[in-house]
Coordinates of C-alpha atoms and ligand atoms in Angstrom, one line a residue:
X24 CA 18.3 -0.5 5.1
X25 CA 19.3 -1.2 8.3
X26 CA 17.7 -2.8 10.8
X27 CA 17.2 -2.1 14.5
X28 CA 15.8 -3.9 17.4
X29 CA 15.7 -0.6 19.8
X30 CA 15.9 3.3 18.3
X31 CA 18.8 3.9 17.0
X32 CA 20.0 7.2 18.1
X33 CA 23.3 7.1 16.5
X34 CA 24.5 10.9 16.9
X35 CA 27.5 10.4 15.1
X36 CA 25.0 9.4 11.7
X37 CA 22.6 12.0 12.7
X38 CA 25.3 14.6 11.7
X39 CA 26.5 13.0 8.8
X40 CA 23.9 12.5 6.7
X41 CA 22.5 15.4 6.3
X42 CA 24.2 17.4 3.2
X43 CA 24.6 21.1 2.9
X44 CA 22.5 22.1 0.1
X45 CA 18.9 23.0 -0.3
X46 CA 15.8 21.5 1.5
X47 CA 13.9 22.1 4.4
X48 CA 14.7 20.0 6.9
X49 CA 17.2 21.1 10.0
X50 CA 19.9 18.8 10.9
X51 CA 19.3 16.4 13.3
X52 CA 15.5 16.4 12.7
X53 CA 13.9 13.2 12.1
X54 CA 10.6 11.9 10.0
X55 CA 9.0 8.8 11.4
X56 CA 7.0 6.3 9.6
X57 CA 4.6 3.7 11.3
X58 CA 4.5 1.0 9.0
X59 CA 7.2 -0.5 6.5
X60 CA 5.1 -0.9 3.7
X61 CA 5.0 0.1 -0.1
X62 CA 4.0 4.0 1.0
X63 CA 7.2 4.2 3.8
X64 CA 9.8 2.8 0.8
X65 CA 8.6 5.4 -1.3
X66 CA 9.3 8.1 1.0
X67 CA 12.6 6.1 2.1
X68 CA 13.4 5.8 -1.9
X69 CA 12.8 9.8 -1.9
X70 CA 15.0 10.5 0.9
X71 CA 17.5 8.5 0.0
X72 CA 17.7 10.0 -4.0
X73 CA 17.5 13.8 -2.3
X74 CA 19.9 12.8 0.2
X75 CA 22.5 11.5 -2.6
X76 CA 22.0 15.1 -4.7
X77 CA 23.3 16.9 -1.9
X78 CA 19.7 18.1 -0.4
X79 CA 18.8 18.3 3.8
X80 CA 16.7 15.4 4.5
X81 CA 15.8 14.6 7.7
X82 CA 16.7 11.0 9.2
X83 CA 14.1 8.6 8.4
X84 CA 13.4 6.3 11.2
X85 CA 10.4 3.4 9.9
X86 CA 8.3 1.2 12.5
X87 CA 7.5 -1.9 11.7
X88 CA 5.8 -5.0 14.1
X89 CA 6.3 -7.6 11.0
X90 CA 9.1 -6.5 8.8
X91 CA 9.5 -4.7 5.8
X92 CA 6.6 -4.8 3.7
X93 CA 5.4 -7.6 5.2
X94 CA 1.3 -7.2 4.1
X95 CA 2.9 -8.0 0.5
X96 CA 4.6 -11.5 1.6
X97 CA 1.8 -13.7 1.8
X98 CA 3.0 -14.7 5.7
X99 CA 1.2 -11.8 7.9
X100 CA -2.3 -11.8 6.4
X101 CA -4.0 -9.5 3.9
X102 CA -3.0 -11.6 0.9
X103 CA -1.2 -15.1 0.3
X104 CA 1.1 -13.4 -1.9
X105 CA -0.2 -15.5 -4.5
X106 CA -2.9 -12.6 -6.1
X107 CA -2.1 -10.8 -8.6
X108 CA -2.0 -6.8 -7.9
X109 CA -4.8 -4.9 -9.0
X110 CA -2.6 -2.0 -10.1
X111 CA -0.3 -1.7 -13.0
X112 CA 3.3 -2.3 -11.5
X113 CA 4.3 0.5 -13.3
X114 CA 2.8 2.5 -10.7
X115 CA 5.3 2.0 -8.4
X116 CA 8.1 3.8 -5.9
X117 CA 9.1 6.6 -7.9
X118 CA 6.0 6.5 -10.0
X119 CA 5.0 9.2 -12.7
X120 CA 9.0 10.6 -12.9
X121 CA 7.7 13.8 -13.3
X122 CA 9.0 15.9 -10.4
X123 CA 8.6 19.6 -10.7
X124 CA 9.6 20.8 -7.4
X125 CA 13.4 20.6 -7.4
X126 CA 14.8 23.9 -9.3
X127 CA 15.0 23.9 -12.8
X128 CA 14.2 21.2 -15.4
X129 CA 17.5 19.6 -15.4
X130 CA 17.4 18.9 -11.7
X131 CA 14.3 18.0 -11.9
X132 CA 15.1 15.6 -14.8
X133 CA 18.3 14.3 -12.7
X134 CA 16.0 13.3 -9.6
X135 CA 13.7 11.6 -12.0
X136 CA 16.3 9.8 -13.4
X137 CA 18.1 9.0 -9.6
X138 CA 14.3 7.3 -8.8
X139 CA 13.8 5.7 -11.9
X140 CA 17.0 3.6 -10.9
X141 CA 14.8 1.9 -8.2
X142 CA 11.6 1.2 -10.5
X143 CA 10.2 -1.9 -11.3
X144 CA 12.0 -1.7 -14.8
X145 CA 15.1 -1.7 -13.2
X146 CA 14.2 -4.2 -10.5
X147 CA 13.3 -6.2 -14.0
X148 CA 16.3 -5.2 -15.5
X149 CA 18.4 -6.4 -12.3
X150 CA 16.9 -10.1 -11.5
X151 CA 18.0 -10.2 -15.7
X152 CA 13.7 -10.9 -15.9
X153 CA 12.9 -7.9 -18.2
X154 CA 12.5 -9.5 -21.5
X155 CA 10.7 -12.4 -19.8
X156 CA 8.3 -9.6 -18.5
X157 CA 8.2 -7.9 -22.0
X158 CA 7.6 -10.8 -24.1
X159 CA 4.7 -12.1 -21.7
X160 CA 2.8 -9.2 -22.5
X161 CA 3.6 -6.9 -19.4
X162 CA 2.5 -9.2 -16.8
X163 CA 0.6 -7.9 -13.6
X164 CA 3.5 -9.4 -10.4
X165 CA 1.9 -11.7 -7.6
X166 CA 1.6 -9.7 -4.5
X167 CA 4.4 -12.2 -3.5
X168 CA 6.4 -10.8 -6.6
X169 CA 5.6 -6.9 -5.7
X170 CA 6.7 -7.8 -2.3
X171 CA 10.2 -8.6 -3.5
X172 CA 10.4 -5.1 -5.6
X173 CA 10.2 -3.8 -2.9
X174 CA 12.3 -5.5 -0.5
X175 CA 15.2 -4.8 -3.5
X176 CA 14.0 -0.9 -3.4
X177 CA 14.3 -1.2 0.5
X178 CA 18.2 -3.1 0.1
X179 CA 19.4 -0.2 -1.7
X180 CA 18.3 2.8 0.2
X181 CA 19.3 3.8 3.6
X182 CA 16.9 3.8 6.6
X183 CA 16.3 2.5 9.8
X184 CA 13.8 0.1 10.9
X185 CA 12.6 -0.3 14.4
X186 CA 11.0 -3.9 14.7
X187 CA 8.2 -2.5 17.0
X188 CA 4.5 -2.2 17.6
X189 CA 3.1 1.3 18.4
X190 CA 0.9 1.0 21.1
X191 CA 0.4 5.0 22.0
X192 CA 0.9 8.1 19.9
X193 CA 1.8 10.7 22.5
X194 CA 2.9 14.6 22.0
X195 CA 6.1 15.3 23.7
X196 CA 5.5 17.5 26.7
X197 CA 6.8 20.6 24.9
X198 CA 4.4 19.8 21.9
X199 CA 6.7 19.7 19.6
X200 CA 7.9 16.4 19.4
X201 CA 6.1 13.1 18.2
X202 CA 6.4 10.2 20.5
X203 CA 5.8 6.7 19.7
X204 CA 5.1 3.9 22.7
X205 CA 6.2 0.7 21.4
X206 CA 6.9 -3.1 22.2
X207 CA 9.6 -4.6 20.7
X208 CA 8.6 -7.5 18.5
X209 CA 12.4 -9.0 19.4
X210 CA 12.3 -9.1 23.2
X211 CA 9.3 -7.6 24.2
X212 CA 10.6 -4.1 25.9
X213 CA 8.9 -1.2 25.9
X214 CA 10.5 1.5 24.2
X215 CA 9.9 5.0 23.5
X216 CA 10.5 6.3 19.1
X217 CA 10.8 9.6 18.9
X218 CA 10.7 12.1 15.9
X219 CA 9.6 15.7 14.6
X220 CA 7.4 14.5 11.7
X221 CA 5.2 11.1 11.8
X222 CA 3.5 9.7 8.6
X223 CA 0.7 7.0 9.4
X224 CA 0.3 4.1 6.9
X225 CA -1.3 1.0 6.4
X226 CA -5.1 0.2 6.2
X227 CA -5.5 0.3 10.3
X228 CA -7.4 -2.1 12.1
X229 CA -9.7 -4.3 10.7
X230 CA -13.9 -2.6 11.3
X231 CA -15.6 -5.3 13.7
X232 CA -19.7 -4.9 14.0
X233 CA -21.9 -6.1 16.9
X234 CA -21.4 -9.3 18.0
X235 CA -18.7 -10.3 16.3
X236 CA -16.2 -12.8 18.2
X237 CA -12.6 -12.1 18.5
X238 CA -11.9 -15.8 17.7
X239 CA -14.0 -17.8 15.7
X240 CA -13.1 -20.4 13.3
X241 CA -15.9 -19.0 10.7
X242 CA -15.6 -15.5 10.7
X243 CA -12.2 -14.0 9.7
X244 CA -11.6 -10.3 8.6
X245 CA -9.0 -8.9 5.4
X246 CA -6.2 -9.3 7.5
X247 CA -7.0 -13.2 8.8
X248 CA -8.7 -14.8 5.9
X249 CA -5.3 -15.6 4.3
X250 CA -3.8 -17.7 6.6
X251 CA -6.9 -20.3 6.6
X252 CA -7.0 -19.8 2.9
X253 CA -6.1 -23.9 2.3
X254 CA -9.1 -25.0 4.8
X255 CA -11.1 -23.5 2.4
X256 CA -9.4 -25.9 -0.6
X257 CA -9.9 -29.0 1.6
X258 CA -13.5 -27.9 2.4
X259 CA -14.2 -28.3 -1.2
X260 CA -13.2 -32.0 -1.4
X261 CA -15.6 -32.6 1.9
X262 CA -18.9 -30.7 2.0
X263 CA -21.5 -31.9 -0.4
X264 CA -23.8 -28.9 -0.9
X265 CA -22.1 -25.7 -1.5
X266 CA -20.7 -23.5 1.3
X267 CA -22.7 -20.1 2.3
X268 CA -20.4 -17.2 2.4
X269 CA -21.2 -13.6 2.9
X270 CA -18.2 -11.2 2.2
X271 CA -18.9 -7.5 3.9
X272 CA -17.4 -4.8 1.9
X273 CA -16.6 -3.8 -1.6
X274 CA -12.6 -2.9 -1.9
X275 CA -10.2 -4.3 -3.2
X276 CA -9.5 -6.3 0.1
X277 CA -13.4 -8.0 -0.3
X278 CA -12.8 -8.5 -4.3
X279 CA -9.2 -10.5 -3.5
X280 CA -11.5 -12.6 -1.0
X281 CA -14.0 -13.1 -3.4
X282 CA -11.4 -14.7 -6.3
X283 CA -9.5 -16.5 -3.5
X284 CA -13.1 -18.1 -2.5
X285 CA -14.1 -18.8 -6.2
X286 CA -10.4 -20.3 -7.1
X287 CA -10.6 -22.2 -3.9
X288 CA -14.1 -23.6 -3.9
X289 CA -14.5 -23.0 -6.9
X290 CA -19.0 -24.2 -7.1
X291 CA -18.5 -25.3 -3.7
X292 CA -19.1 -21.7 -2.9
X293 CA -22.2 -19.4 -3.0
X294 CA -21.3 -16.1 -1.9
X295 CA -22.9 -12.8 -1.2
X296 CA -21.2 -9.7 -0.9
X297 CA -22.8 -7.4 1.0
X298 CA -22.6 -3.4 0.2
X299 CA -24.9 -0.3 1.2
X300 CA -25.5 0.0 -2.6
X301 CA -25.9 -3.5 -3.5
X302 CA -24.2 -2.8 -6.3
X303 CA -20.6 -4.2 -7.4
X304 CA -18.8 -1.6 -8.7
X305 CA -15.5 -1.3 -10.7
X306 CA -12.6 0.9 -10.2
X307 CA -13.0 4.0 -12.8
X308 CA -9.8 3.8 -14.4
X309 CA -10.6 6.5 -17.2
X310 CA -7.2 8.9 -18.7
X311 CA -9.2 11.5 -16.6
X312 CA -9.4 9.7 -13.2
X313 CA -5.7 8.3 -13.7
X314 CA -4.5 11.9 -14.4
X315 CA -6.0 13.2 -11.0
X316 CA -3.8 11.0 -9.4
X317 CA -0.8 11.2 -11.2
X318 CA -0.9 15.5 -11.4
X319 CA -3.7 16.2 -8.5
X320 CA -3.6 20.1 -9.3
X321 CA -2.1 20.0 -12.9
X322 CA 1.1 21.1 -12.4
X323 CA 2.6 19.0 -14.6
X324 CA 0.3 19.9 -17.3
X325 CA 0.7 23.6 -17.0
X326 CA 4.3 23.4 -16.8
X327 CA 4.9 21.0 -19.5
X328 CA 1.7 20.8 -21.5
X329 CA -0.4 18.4 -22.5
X330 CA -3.7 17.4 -21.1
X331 CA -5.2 20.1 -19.3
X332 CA -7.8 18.9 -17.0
X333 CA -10.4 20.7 -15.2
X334 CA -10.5 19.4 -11.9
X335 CA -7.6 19.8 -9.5
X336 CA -7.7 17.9 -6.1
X337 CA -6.3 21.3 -4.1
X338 CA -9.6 23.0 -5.2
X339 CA -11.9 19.9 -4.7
X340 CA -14.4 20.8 -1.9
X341 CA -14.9 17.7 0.4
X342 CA -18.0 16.2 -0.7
X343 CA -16.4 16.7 -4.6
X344 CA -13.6 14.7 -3.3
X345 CA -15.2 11.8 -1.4
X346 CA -17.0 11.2 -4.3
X347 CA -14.4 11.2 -6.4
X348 CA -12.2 8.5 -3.8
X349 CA -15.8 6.2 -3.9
X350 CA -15.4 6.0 -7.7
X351 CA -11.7 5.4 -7.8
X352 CA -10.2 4.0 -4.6
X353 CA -12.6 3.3 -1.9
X354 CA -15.3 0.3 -2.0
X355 CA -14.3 -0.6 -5.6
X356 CA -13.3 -3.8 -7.1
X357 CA -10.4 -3.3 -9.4
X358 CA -11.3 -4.1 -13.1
X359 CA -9.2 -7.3 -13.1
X360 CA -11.2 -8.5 -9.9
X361 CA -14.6 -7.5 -11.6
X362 CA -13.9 -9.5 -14.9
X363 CA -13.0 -12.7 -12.6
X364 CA -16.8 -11.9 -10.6
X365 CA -18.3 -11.4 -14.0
X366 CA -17.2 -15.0 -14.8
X367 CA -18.8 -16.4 -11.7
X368 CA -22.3 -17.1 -11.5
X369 CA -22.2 -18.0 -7.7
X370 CA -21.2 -14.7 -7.0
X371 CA -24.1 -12.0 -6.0
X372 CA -24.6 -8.9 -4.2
X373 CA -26.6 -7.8 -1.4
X374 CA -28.2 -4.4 -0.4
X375 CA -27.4 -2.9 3.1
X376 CA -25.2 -2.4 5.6
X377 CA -24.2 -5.0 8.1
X378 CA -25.0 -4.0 11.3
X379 CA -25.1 -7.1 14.1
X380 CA -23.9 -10.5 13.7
X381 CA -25.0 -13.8 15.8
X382 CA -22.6 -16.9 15.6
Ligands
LIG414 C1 -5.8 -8.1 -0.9 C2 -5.4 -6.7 -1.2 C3 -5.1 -6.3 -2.5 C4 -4.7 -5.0 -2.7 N1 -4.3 -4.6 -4.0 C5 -3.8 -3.4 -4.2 C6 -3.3 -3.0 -5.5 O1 -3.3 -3.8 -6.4 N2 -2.8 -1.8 -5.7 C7 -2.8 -0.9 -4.6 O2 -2.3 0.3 -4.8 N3 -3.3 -1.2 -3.4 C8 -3.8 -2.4 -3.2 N4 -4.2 -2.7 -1.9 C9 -4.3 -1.7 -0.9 C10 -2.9 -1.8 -0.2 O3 -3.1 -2.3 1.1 C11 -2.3 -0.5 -0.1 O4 -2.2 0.2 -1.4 C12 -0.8 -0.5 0.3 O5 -0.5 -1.7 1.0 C13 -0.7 0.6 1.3 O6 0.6 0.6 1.7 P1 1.0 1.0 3.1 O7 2.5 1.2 3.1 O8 0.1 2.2 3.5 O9 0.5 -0.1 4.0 P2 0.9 -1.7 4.3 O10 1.6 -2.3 3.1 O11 -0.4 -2.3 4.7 O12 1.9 -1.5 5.5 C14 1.6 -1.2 6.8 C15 2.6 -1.7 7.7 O13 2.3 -1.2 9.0 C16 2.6 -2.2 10.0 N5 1.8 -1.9 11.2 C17 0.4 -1.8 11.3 N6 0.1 -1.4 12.6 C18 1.3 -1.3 13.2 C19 1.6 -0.9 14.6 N7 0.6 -0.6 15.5 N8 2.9 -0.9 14.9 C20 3.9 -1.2 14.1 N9 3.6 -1.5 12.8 C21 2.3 -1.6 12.4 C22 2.2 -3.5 9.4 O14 3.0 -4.6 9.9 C23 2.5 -3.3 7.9 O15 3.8 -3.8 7.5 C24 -4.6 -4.0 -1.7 C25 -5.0 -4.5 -0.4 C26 -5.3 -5.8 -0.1 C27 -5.7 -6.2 1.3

């Protein structure tokens, strides 16, 4: 990883990394990321495997405001690093192995192998932590912990990092190009990122409703929460009747809110989480749900056998798939989260959808 405070156009690496050998990218053309997070070092982690078995990849150029995989850290917001994650860590940059579009099975298996040198096993296997990990029963990592996977991933790899935030996405006036509007987050110039492909991550601005205020000591949003996370502890020593808290939203960012508030306030706390169903409901993590997103059209199954199953996310109409996102991803608590909100009994839910708020 390398890191940049302006674009690096370096012509001198733009010809020498790309390898003769298979692949569709054409020299010289470059993929940009907005956001360093877990998503941009698993396409990094990609590149950088392909790149090393002799494939065309395109440079790989990542913008980040905060650092690499900085929403993980506990010191920018949407977590104090100190939760656990709600996924299994094997789930992680080069997660399931299986690739199936690189030739024959041998290649395939050699790429598999090349990525599974940057799993969490061998991040475990590295920091000389594995058999601690083992003989503690598999542990789930702090978010703190998951960050440091995948700063190791990102020490290991080779990309560049622009320490930027996009302000504009623009077209190039050919239409061909993608340009990103940044200010540097080192000196505060302006400067112009420009690429041929551009991958969006990260969750995007937090959703405001009416009459919210930007700045209010009492309403905070998933990103904000975390860094007044000990005002809640010291609230607990000082207020005599419990505190009333309304949490709007479901996912995974409201459920890590709600256990933060329970841990911190423990019964100093009487929250409501308000949801259009009114219902909390828990990630389905069923072998049939978890197959969809580890072999979305069952590829892997048809080529290799094993469980054959009927639905495959290319053929999903919309509505199929929206609902199938709203059981497993979208306005769920994970099943961790819901067995912690089972446990509380100052923990209840509210029907309907926040629309106005008055401070
Ligand atoms: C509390 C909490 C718990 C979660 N638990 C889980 C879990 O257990 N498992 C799971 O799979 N998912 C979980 N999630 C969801 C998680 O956010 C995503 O899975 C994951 O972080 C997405 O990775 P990403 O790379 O898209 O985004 P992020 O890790 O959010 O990275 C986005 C990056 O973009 C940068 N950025 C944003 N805007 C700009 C801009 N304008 N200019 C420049 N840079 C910008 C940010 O600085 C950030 O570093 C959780 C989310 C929260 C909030």
């Amino acid at each position: 990883m390398q890191v940049n405070e302006a674009f690096p156009f370096d012509q001198t690496r733009l010809q020498t990394d790309v390898v003769p050998g298979e692949g569709a990218a054409l020299p010289g053309q470059c993929l940009l990321v907005l956001g360093a997070g877990p998503k941009a070092i698993a396409i990094a982690a990609k590149r950088h495997v392909l790149a090393k078995r002799g494939y065309k990849v395109p440079r790989l150029v990542i913008v980040d405001s905060k650092g690499v995989v900085a929403h993980w850290s506990g010191g920018f917001g949407f977590t104090d690093g100190r939760q656990l994650l709600g996924t299994r860590p094997e789930k992680d940059v080069g997660y399931p192995y299986a690739s199936t579009s690189w030739g024959d099975d041998d290649e395939n298996q050699e790429i598999a192998g090349e990525m599974f040198l940057l799993s969490w096993h061998s991040y475990l296997v590295h920091m000389g932590k594995y058999l601690d990990w083992v003989d503690r029963g598999r542990t789930r990592p702090t978010h703190r912990e998951w960050s440091c996977y995948l700063q190791w991933v990102a020490s290991r790899i080779e990309f560049d990092v622009v320490l930027a935030e996009v302000r504009t996405i623009v077209l190039s006036e050919d239409g061909k190009r993608w340009q990103l509007v940044c200010r540097s987050t080192v000196d505060d110039a302006t400067l112009t990122v420009e690429g041929d492909g551009l991958v969006i991550t990260g969750p995007g601005t937090p959703i405001t409703i009416e009459g919210q205020p930007a700045n209010h000591s009492r309403v905070m949003d998933g990103g904000s929460f975390w860094l007044h996370v000990e005002e809640f502890a010291r609230l607990r020593v000082t207020v005599s009747t419990p505190l009333h808290i309304g949490v709007i939203g479901t996912g995974e960012t409201a459920a890590a809110i709600v256990i933060a508030l329970l841990s911190e306030c423990k019964e100093k706390a009487f929250i409501e989480v308000v949801s259009p169903n009114g219902v909390l409901y828990s990630r389905d993590e069923g072998f049939e749900e978890n197959r969809l997103f580890s072999d979305p059209d069952g590829k892997l199954a048809r080529l290799r056998g094993g469980h054959k199953h009927e639905l495959s996310w290319l053929r999903m109409n919309e509505r199929d798939r929206r609902e199938f996102l709203r059981r497993t991803d979208r306005g769920v608590f994970s099943v961790y989260a819901m067995e912690e909100v089972n446990r509380a009994e100052n923990v209840r839910s509210v029907m309907g959808t926040a629309r106005r708020m008055q401070v």
